[in-house]
mmCIF file of C-alpha atoms in Angstrom:
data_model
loop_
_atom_site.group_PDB
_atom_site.id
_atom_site.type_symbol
_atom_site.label_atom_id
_atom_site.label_comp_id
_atom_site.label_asym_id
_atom_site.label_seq_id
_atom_site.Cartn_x
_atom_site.Cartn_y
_atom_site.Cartn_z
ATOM 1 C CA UNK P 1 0.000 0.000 0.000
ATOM 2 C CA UNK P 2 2.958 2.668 0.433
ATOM 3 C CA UNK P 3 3.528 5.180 3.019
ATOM 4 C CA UNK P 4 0.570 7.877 3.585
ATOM 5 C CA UNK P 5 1.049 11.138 1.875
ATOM 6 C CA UNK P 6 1.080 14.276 4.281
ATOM 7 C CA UNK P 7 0.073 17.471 2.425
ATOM 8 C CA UNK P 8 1.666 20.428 3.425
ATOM 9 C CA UNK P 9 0.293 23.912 3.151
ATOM 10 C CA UNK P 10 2.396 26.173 0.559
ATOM 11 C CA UNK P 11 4.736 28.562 2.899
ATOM 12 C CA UNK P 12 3.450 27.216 5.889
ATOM 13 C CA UNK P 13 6.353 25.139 8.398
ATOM 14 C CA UNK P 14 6.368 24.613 11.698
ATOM 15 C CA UNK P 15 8.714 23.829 14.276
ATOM 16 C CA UNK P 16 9.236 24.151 18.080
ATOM 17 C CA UNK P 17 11.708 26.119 19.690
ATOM 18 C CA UNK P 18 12.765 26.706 23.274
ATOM 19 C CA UNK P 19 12.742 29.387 25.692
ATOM 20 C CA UNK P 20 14.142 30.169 28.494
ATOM 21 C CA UNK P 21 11.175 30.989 31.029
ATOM 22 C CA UNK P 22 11.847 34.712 31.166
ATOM 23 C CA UNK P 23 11.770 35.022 27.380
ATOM 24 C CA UNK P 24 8.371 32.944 27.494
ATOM 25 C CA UNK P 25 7.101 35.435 30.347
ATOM 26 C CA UNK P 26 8.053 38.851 28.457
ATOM 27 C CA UNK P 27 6.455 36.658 25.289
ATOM 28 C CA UNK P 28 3.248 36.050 26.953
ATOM 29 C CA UNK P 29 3.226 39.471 28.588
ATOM 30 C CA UNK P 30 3.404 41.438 25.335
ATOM 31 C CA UNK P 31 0.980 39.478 23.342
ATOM 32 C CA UNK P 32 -1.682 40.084 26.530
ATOM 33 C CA UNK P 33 -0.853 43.845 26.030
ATOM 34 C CA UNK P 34 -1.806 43.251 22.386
ATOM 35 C CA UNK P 35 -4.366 41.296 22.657
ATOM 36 C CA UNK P 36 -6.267 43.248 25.207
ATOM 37 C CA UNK P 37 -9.270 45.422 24.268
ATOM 38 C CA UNK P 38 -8.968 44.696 20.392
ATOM 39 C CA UNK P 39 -11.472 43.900 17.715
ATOM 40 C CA UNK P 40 -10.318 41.511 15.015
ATOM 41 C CA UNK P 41 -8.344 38.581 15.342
ATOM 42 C CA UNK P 42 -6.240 37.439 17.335
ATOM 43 C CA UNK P 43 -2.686 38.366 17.546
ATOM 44 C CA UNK P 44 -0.553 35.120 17.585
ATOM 45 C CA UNK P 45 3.201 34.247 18.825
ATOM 46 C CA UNK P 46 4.151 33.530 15.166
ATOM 47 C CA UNK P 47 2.845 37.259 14.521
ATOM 48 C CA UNK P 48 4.435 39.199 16.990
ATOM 49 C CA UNK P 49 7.929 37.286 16.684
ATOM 50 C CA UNK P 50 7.943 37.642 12.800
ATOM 51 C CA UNK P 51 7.354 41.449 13.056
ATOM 52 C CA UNK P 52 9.943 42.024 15.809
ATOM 53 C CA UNK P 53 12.637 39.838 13.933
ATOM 54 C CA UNK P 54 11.672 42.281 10.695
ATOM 55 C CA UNK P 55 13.064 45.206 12.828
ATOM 56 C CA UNK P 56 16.374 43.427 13.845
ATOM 57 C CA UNK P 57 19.160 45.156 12.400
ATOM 58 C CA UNK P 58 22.883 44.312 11.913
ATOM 59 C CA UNK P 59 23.894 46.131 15.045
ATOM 60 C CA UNK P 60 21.256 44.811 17.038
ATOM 61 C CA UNK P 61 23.278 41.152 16.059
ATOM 62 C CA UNK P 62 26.467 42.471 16.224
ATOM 63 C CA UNK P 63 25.493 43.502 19.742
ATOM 64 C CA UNK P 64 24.380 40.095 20.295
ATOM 65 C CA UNK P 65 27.120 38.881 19.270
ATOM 66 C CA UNK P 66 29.505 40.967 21.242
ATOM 67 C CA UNK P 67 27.824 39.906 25.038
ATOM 68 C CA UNK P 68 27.942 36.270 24.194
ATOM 69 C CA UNK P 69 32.078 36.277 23.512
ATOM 70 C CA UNK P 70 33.848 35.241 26.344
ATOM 71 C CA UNK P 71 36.523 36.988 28.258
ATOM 72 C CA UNK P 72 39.022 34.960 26.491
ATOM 73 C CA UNK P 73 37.209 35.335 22.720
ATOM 74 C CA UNK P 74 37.338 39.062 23.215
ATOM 75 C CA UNK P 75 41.054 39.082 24.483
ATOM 76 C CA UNK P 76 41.872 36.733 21.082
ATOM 77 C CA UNK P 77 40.120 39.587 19.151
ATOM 78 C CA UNK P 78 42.027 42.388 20.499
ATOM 79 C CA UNK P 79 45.198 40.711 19.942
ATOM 80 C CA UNK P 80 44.474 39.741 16.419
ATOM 81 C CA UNK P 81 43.656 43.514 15.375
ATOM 82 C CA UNK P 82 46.709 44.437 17.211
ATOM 83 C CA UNK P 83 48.426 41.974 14.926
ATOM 84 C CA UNK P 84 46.624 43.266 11.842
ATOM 85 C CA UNK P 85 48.472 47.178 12.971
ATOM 86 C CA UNK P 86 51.243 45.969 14.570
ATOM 87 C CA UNK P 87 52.888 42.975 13.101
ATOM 88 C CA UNK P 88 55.375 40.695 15.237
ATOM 89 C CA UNK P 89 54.118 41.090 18.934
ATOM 90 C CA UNK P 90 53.640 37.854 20.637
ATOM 91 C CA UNK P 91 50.514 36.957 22.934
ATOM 92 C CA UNK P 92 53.098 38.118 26.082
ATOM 93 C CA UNK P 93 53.939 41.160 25.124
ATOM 94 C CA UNK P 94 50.145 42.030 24.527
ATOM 95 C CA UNK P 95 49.101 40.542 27.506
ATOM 96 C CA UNK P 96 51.967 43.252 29.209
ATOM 97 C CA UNK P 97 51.187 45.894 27.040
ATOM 98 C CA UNK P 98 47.332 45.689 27.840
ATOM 99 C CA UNK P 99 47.968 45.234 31.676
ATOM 100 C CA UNK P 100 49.957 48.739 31.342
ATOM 101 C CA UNK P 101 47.309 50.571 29.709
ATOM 102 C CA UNK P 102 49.390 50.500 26.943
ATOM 103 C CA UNK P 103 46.350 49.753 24.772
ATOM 104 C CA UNK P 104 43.147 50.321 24.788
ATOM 105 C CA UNK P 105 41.013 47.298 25.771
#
C-alpha cells in the first residue's frame, strides 16, 4: 500500500523552539498587552515574533554577538587587530602591554 502522503500547506512550516522561562514570560506578557481590548483577530506568537525579527538590524546582532564572547574570545580579538596594525608582537607582550594601559582594551 505505500507510506501515507502528508500534504503540506504552501509557505506554511512549523517547528518548536525553546525558551528560556523569562523570554516565554516577556512573550506572553506582550501578546496580553496586544491582545487586550482589540477587535479583530487574534494576535498570535508567530505574529508578533515575525514582526519584531523584521526590525532586527545588523547592530542589534552584532550587539548580540559581542555579550555572548567570552573573556578569552574578546582578548583573542584584540590581539588579532593588534596583529593586523602591529605585526610581530607575541601573545606576552600584549598581555603586558594591555595590563599597562598600553592599549586600549
Amino acid at each position: 500500500m505505500g507510506r501515507p502522503r502528508i500534504h503540506k500547506l504552501k509557505g506554511s512550516c512549523s517547528s518548536a523552539i525553546r525558551l528560556q522561562k523569562q523570554a516565554k514570560e516577556r512573550l506572553d506578557s506582550l501578546l496580553t498587552r496586544a491582545n487586550k481590548n482589540r477587535i479583530g483577530k487574534k494576535i498570535r506568537a508567530n505574529d508578533l515574533i515575525g514582526y519584531s525579527l523584521d526590525l532586527l538590524t545588523e547592530e542589534h546582532l552584532k550587539d548580540l554577538v559581542a555579550r555572548r564572547l567570552t573573556n578569552k574570545e574578546r582578548l583573542e580579538i584584540h590581539y588579532k587587530q593588534l596583529s593586523k596594525t602591529k605585526r610581530g608582537y607575541s601573545r606576552e607582550e600584549f598581555l603586558g602591554m594591555l595590563l599597562d594601559g598600553k592599549v586600549a582594551s
